[in-house]
Coordinates of C-alpha atoms and ligand atoms in Angstrom, one line a residue:
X1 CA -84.0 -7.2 38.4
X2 CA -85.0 -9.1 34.9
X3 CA -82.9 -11.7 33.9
X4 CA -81.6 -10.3 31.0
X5 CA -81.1 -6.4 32.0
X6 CA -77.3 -6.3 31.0
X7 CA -75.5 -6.2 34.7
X8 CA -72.7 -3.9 35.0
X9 CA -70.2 -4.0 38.2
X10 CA -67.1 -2.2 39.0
X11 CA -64.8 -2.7 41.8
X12 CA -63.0 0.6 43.3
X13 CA -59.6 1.2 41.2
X14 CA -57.1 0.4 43.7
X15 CA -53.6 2.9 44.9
X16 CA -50.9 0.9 42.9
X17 CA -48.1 2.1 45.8
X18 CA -47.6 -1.2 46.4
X19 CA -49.1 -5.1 46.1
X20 CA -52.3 -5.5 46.6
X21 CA -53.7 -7.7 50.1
X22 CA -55.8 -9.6 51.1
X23 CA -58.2 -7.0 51.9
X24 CA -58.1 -5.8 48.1
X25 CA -58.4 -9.6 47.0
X26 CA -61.5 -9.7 49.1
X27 CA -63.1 -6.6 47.5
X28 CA -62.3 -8.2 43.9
X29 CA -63.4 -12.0 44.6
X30 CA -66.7 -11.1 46.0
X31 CA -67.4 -8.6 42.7
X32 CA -66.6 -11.5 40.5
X33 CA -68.3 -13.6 42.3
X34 CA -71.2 -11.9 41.9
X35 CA -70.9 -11.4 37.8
X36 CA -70.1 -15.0 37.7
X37 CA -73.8 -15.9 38.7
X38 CA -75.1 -13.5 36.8
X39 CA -73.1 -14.9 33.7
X40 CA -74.6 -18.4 35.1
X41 CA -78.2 -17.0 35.1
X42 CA -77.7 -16.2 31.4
X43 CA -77.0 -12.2 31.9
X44 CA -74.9 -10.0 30.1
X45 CA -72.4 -8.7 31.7
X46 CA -69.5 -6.0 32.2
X47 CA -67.4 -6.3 34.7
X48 CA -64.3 -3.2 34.9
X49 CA -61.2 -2.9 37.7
X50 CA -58.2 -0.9 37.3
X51 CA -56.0 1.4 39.7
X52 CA -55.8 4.5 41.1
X53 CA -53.0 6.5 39.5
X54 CA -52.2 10.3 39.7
X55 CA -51.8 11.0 43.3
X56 CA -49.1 11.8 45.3
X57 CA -49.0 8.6 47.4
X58 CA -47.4 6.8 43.7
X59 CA -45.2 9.4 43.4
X60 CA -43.6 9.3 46.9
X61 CA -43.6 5.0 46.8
X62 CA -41.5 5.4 43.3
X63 CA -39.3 8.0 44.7
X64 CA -39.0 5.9 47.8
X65 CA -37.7 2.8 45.8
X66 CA -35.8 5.4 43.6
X67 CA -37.7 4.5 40.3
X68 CA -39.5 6.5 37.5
X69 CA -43.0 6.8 38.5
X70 CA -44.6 5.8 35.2
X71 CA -42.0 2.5 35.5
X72 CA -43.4 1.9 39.0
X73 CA -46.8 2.1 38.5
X74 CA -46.1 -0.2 35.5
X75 CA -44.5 -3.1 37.3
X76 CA -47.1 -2.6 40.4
X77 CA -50.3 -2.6 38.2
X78 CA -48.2 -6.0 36.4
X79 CA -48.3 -7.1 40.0
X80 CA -52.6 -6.9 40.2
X81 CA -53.1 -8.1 37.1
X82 CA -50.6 -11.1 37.8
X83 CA -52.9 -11.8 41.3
X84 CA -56.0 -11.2 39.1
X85 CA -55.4 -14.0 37.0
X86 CA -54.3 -16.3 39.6
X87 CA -57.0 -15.4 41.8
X88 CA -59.7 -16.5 38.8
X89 CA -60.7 -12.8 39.0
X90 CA -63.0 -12.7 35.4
X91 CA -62.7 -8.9 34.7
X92 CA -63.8 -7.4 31.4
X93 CA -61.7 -4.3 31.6
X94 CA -58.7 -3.3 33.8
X95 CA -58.8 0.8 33.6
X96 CA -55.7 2.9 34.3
X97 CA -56.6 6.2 35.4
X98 CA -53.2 7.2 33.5
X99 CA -54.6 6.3 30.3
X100 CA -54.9 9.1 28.2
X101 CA -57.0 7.5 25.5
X102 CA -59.6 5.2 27.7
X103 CA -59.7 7.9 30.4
X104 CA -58.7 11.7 30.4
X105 CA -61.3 12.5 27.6
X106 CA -63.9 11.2 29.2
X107 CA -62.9 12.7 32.6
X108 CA -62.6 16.1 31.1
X109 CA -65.7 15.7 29.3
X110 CA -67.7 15.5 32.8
X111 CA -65.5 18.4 34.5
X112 CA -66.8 20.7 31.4
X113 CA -70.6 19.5 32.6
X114 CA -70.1 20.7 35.9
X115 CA -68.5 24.0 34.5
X116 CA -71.5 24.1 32.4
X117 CA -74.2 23.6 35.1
X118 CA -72.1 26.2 36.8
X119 CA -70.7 23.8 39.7
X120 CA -66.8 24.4 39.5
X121 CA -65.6 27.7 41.3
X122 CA -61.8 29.3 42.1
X123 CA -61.2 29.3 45.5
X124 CA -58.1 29.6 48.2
X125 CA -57.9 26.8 50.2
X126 CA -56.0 26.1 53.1
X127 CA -56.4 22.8 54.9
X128 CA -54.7 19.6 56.4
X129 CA -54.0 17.1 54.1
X130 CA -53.5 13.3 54.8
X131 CA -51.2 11.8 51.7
X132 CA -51.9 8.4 53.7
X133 CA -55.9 9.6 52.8
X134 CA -55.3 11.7 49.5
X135 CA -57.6 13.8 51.2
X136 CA -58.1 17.2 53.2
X137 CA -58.8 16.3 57.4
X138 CA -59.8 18.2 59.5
X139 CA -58.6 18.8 63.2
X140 CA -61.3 16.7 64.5
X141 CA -60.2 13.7 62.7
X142 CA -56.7 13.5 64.3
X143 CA -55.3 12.0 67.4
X144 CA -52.4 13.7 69.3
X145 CA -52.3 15.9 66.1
X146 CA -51.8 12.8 63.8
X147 CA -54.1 10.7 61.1
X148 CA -55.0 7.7 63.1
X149 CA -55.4 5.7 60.2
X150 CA -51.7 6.1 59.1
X151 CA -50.3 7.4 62.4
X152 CA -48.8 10.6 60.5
X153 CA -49.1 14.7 60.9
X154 CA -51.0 16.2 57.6
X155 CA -49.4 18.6 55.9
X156 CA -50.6 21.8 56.0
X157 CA -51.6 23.5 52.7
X158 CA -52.6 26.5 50.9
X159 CA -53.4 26.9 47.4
X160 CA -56.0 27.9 45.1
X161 CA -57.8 25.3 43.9
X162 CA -61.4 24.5 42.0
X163 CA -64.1 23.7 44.3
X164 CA -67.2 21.9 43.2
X165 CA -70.6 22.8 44.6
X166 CA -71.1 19.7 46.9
X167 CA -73.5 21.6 49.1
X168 CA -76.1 22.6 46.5
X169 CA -76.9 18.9 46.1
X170 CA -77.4 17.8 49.5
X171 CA -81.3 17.6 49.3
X172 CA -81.5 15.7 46.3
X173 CA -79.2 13.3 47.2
X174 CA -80.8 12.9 50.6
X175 CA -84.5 12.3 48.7
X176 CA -82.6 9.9 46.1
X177 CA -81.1 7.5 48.7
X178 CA -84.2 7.7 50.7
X179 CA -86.4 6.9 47.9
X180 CA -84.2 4.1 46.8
X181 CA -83.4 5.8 43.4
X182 CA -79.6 5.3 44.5
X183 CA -79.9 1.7 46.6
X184 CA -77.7 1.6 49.5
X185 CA -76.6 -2.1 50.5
X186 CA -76.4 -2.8 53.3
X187 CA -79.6 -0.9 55.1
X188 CA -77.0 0.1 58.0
X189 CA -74.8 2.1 55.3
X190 CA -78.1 4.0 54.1
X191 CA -78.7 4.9 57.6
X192 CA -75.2 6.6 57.9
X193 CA -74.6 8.3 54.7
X194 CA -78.0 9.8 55.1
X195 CA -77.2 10.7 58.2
X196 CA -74.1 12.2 56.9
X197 CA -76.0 13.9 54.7
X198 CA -78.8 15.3 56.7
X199 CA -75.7 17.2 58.3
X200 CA -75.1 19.2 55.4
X201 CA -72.4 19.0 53.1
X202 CA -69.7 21.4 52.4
X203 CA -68.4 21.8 48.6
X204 CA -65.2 20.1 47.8
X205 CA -61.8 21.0 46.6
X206 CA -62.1 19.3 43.2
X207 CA -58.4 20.5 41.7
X208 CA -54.3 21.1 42.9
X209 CA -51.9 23.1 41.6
X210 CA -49.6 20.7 39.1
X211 CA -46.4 20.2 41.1
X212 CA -43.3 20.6 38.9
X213 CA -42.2 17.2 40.7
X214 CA -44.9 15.1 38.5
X215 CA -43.9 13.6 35.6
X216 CA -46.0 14.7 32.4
X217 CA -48.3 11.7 32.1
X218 CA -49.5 11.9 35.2
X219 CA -52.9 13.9 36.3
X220 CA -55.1 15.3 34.3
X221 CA -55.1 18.8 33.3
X222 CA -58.3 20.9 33.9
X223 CA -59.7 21.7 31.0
X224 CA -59.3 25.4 30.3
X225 CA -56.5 25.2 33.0
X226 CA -53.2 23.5 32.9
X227 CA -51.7 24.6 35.6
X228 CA -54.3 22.8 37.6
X229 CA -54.9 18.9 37.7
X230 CA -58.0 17.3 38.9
X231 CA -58.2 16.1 42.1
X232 CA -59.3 12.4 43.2
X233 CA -63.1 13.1 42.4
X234 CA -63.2 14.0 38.7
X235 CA -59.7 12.0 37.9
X236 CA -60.9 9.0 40.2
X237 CA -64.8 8.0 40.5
X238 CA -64.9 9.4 36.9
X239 CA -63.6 5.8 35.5
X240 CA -66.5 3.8 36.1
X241 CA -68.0 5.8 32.9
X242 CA -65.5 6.8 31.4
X243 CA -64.1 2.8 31.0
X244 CA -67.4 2.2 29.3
X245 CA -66.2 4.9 26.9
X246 CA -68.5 8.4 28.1
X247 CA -66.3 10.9 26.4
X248 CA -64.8 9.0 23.3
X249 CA -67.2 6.0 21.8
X250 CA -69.9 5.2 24.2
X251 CA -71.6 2.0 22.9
X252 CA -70.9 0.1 26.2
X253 CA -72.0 3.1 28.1
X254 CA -75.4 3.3 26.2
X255 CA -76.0 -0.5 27.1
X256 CA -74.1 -0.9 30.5
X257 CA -74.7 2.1 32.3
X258 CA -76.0 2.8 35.5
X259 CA -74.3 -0.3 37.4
X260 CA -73.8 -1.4 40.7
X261 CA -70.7 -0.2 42.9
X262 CA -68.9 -2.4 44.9
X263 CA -66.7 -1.1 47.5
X264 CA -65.3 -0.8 51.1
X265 CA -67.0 1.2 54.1
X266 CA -64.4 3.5 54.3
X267 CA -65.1 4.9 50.6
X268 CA -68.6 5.2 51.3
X269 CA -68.7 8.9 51.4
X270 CA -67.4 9.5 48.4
X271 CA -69.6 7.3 46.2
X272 CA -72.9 8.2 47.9
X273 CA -72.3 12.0 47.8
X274 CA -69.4 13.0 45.6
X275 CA -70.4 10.6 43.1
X276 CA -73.8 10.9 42.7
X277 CA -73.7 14.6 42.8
X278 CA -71.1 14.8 40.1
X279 CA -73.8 13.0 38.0
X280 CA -76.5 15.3 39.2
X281 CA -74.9 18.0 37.7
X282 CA -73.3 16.1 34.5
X283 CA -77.1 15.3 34.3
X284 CA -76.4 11.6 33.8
X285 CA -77.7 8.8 35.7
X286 CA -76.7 7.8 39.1
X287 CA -75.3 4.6 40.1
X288 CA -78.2 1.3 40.4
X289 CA -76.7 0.5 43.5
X290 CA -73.7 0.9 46.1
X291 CA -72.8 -2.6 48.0
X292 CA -70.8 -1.8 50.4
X293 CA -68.3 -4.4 52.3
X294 CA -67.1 -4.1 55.6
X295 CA -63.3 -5.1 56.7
X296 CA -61.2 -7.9 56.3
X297 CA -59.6 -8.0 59.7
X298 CA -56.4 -10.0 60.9
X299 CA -56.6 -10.7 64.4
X300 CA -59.3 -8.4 65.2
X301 CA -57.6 -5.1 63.3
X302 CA -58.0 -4.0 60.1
X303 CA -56.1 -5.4 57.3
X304 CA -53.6 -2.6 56.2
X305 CA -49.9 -1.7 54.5
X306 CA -50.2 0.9 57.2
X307 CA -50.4 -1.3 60.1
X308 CA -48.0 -3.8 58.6
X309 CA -50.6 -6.9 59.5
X310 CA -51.5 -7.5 56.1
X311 CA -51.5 -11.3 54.6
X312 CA -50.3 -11.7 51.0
X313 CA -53.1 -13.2 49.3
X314 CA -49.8 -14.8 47.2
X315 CA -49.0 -16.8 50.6
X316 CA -52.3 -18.7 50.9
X317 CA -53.1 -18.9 47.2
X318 CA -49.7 -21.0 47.1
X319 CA -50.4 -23.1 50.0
X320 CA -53.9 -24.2 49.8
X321 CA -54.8 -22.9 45.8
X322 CA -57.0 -20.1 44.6
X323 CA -60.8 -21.9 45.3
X324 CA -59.9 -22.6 48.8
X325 CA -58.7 -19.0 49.2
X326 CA -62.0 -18.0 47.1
X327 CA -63.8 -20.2 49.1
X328 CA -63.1 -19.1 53.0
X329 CA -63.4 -14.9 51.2
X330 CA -67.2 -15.7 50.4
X331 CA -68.5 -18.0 52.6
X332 CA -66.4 -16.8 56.1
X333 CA -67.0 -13.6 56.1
X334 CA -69.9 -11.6 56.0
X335 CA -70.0 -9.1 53.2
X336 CA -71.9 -6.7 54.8
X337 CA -69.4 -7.1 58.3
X338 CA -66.2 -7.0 59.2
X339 CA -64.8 -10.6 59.0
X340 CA -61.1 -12.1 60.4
X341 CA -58.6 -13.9 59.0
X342 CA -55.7 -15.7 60.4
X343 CA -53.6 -18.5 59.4
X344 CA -54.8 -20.8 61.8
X345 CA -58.2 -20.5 61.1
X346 CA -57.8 -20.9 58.0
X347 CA -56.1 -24.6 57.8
X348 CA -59.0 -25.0 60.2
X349 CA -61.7 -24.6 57.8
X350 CA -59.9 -25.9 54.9
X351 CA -58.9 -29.4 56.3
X352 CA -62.7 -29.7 58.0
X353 CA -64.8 -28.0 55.3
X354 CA -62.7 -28.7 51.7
X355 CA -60.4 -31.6 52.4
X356 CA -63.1 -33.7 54.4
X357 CA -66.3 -32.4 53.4
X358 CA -66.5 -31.3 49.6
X359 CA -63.1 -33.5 48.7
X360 CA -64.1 -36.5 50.6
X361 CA -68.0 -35.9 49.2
X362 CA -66.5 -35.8 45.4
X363 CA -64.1 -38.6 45.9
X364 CA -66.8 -41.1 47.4
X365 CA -69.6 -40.9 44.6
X366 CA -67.0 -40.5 41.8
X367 CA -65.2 -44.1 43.0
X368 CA -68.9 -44.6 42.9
X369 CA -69.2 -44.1 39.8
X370 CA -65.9 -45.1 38.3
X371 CA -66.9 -48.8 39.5
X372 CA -70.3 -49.2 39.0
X373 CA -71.7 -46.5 36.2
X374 CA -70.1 -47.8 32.4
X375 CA -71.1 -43.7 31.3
X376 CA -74.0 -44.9 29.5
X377 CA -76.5 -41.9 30.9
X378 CA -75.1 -38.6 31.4
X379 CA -77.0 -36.8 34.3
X380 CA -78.7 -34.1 33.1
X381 CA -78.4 -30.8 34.8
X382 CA -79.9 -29.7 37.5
X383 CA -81.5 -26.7 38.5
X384 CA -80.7 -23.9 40.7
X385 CA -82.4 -24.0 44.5
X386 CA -84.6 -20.8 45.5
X387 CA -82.3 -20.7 48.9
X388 CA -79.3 -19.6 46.3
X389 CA -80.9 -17.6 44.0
X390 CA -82.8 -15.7 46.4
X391 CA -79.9 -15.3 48.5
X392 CA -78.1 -14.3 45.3
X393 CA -80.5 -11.3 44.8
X394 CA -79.7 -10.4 47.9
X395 CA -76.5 -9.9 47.1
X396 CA -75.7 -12.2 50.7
X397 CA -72.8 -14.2 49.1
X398 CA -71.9 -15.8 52.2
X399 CA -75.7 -17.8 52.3
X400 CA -75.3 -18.6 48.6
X401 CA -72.8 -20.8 49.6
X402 CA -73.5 -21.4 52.4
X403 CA -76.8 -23.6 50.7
X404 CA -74.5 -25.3 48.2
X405 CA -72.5 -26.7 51.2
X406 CA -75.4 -27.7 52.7
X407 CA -76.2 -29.9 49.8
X408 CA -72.8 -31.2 50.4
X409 CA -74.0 -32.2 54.1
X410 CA -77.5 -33.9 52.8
X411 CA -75.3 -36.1 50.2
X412 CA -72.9 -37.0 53.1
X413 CA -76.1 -38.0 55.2
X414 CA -77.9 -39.7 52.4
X415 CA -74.6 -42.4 51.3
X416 CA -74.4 -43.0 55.0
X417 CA -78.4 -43.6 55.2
X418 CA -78.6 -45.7 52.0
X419 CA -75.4 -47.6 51.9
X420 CA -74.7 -47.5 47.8
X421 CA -71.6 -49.6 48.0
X422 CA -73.6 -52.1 49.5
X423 CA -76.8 -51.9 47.5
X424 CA -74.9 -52.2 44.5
X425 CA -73.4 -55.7 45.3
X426 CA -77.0 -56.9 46.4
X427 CA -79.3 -55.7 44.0
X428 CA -77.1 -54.0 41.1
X429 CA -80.0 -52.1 39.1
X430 CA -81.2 -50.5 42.0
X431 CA -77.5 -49.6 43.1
X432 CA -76.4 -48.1 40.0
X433 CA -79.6 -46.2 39.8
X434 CA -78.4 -44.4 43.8
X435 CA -75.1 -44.1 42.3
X436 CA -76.4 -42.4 39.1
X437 CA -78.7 -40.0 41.9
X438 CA -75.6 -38.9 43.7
X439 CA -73.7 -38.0 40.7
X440 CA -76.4 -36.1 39.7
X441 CA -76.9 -34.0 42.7
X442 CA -73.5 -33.7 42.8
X443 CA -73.2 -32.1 39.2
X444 CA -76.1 -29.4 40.9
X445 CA -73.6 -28.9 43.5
X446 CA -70.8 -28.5 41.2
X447 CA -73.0 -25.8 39.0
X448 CA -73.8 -24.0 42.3
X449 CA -70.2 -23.4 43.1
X450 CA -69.1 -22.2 39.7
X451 CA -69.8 -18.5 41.0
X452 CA -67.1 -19.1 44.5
X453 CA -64.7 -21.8 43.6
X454 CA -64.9 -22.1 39.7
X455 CA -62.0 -24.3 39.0
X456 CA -63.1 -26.7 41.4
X457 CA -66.7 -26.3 39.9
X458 CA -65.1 -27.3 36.4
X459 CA -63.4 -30.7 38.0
X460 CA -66.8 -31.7 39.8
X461 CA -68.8 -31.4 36.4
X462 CA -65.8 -33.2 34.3
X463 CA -65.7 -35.9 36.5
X464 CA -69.6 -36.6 36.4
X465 CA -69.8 -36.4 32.7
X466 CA -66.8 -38.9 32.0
X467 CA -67.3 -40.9 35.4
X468 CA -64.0 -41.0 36.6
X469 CA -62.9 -39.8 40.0
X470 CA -60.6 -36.9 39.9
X471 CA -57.3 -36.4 41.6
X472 CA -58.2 -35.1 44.8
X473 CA -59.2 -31.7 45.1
X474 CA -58.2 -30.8 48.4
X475 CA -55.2 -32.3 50.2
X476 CA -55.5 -32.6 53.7
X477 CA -52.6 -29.9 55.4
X478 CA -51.2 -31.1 58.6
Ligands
LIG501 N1 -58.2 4.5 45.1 C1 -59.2 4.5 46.1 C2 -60.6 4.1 45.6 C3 -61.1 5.0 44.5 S1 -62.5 4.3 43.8 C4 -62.9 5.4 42.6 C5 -58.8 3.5 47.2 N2 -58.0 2.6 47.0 S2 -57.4 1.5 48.0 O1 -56.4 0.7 47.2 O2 -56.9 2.1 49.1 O3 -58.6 0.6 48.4 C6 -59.6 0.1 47.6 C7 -60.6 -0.7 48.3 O4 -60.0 -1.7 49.0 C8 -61.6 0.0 49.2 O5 -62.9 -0.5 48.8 C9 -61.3 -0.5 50.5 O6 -62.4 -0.6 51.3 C10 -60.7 -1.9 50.2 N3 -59.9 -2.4 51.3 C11 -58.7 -2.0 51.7 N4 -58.4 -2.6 52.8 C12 -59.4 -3.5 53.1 C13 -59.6 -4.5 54.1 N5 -58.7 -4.8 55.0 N6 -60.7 -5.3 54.0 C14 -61.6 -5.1 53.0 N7 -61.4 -4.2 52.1 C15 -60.4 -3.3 52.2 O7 -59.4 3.6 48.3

C-alpha cells in the first residue's frame, strides 16, 4: 500500500440497546489503533463509527425501560461517544443510521441501483426470525427449538417483503475473494466465506412491513414504497458510503472510498456477500479489505449482554486508566483469535508488564536524565524498526507491540549491563553521553507506542524533550 494512498477504516455501527462492552471497546481500539499509525506514517486518513438504529431490538430495550425510542437511542449513543472519548478512540465521524440528512439519502440512492440493475423483487416470506439476531434462522440453527446465541424461540413470521437477488452474485463474489480483489484477513476467514459461498447463496429478504408501533424517524422508507422499510442490509452496511456522503455531496467518497472493514467473525457473512454484492449491483467498488477479529472471551465464553458475563470497559478504564486498558486489547489478544479477559489476569499483566517494566524503564532514565543531562541536546527522533512496520502491514497489532516492548527489555538489559549511574560519577562525559543514548531510544519507544497507548506515548516524549522524570505512569495495584 503507498504511503500516501488516503486510508479509509470503518468499524461496524454498533445496536445502541444498551452500553457498549468490552467486546465493542475491543473492536473500536484496534481500528484506531490502526489509523493512528497510519496518521504516524504521514497518511491521510478517515476514520467513521456510529450505531445501528432502526431495528426492532431499540425499540423493545426503550419500551422495556418505558422511554421514547428516539430519547433512548439518544442517551445510549451519549453513552458510546462518552466511552469513545475516554477510551482515546480518534474517530473522524460517528454516523447514526437515524440520520435523515447524513444517511437515508444515500441509502435510498443505492436501493434505486439495485431496482435499476433489476435486483429488488416482491415476495411472501415466511420464516423464523431471531430479534436477539435481527435476522431470519432457520431450523437448523436452533437448539431445543431456541437461538443458542440468545437462548430464545424466533418468532414466526409472514409478510411480504422485497428480496434482493443474493444468488445471482455468487460466482463473482467467489472469483473476487479468490482473486484477492476483495482481501479477506485473516487467510482462515477467506477459507470459510468462500466456502460459504461455494454452497450457493439464496437471495435475501431486503425489506419489512413498517409496524405502526415505530415511531416516524425510525427506518427508512423504500423508495417507491412507504409502507415498507429497509431491512438491516440496505439501512445498515449502506453507512460506510453513505457517511462519506454517496447520495448527497460525495467529496470524501471520491477520495476515501474503497476502505478497509473492520469487524467481528460473527458479521462476516454479511460483509463478504451481502455487502459486496450490493455494490456489484450499485456498480460501485467493493470494499479494499475485510479484517476480521475474533472474540473477546471472559473466562473462556464469549463476551455478551446475552450471557450476562460482560466486563464494563468503564470498570477497568477507572481502575488502571485508558492505555493500560488500550494496552492489554492490542497486545494480549490476538486479533485474528479469540482472546480472554479476566480481572485477575489483568492486574497480572499490568503490575508485571506497565508498572515494572515500561513505568520502571521511564522512571530510571528520566531520573537519569533529570540529574545528569542540563537539556542542552534534544534527542533527535528516531526511526521506526522494520519488525513494527512490517508487522504493521500486516495488520498483526498484537507483534507491533509486542517489538516496542521488546525495546523496553533491551533498555532494561543494557542500564544493567553498562551501569550509567555509576559511569556518570567516574567518567562524567562518557556518562552523560549513555544517559543521553537511553533517552533517546526511549523517545523511539515512546513514538512506537503512540498508535496503542497514546497518552502514555505523549508523557514519554514530554519528559525526554524537557528532561524531567514524569509522575509515574503506572502505579503498582496490590
Ligand atoms: N449492528 C451490527 C453490525 C452492523 S455493521 C453494518 C452489530 N452490532 S453489535 O453491536 O452487535 O456488534 C458489533 C461488533 O461488535 C461486531 O463486530 C461484533 O463482532 C463485535 N463484538 C460483539 N461482542 C464481541 C466480543 N465479545 N468480542 C469481540 N467483538 C465482539 O452486529
Amino acid at each position: 500500500m503507498s504511503e500516501k494512498k488516503p486510508f479509509y477504516l470503518t468499524t461496524p455501527i454498533f445496536y445502541p440497546n444498551a452500553k457498549l462492552h468490552l467486546g465493542h471497546a475491543y473492536t473500536t481500539t484496534i481500528s484506531d489503533t490502526l489509523v493512528r499509525y497510519r496518521r504516524l506514517m504521514g497518511q491521510e486518513t478517515y476514520f467513521l463509527t456510529g450505531s445501528d438504529e432502526n431495528t426492532q431490538k431499540m425499540v423493545d430495550a426503550a419500551r422495556k425501560v418505558g422511554e421514547d425510542p428516539i430519547a433512548f437511542l439518544d442517551d445510549i449513543v451519549s453513552t458510546f461517544k462518552g466511552l469513545y472519548a475516554e477510551l482515546g478512540i480518534s474517530y473522524d465521524q460517528f454516523i447514526r443510521t437515524t440520520d435523515q440528512q447524513a444517511h437515508w439519502p444515500g441509502a435510498q440512492l443505492l436501493w434505486k441501483k439495485l431496482v435499476d440493475a433489476g435486483d429488488i423483487y416482491k415476495k411472501e416470506y415466511e420464516g423464523l426470525y431471531c430479534v436477539g439476531h435481527e435476522a431470519f434462522v432457520t431450523e437448523k440453527d436452533l437448539v431445543d427449538g431456541k437461538c443458542p446465541d440468545h437462548a430464545t424461540a424466533p418468532e414466526k413470521i409472514k409478510e411480504e417483503n422485497y428480496f434482493f437477488k443474493l444468488s445471482r452474485y455468487a460466482d463473482t463474489l467467489k472469483e473476487k475473494i479468490a482473486s484477492g480483489a476483495l482481501k479477506i484477513i485473516p487467510e482462515t476467514r477467506r477459507n470459510e466465506i468462500l466456502s460459504f459461498i461455494s454452497s450457493g447463496l439464496e437471495d435475501v429478504s431486503f425489506s419489512r412491513p413498517r409496524k405502526t408501533d415505530w415511531p416516524p424517524g425510525l427506518g427508512i422508507p423504500v423508495p417507491g414504497d412507504d409502507s415498507q422499510v429497509m431491512y438491516v442490509w440496505c439501512d445498515a452496511l449502506s453507512n460506510y458510503v453513505t457517511a462519506l456522503g454517496y447520495g448527497r455531496d460525495d467529496a470524501l467518497y471520491q477520495k476515501f472510498w474503497p476502505g478497509i472493514h473492520v469487524l467481528g467473525k460473527d458479521i462476516l457473512r454479511f460483509h463478504a456477500a451481502i455487502w459486496p454484492a450490493m455494490l456489484l449491483s450499485a456498480k460501485l467498488p467493493l470494499p479494499a479489505m475485510l479484517l476480521v477479529h475474533g472474540f473477546v472471551t471472559s473466562g473462556g465464553k464469549k463476551m455478551s449482554k446475552t450471557l450476562g458475563n460482560v466486563i464494563d470497559p468503564e470498570e477497568l478504564l477507572a481502575e488502571y486508566g485508558v492505555d493500560a486498558l488500550r494496552y492489554y486489547l492490542t497486545r494480549h489478544i490476538n486479533p485474528f483469535e479469540d482472546g480472554d479477559i479476566t480481572r485477575e489476569h489483568f492486574k497480572e499483566i499490568y503490575n508485571a508488564n506497565l508498572a515494572n517494566g515500561l513505568g520502571n524503564l521511564v522512571a530510571r532514565i528520566m531520573k537519569l536524565a533529570e540529574d545528569h543531562l542540563e537539556g542542552g541536546t534534544k534527542p533527535e527522533s528516531a526511526d521506526f524498526s522494520k519488525n513494527y512496520t512490517d508487522a504493521f502491514e500486516r495488520f498483526e497489532i498484537n507483534h507491533a507491540i509486542d517489538e516496542a516492548f521488546r525495546h523496553v527489555q533491551l533498555l532494561d538489559q543494557k542500564i544493567t549491563a553498562t551501569e550509567p549511574f555509576k559511569l556518570v560519577k567516574s567518567d562524567p562525559e562518557a556518562g552523560k553521553k549513555l544517559i543521553f543514548d537511553l533517552t533517546r531510544e526511549l523517545l523511539g519507544i515512546g513514538q512506537m507506542l503512540e498508535p496503542f497507548m497514546p497518552e502514555t506515548s505523549k508523557k514519554i516524549k514530554e519528559a525526554v524533550i524537557t528532561d524531567k522524570k514524569p509522575t509515574t505512569l503506572f502505579p503498582r495495584k496490590e
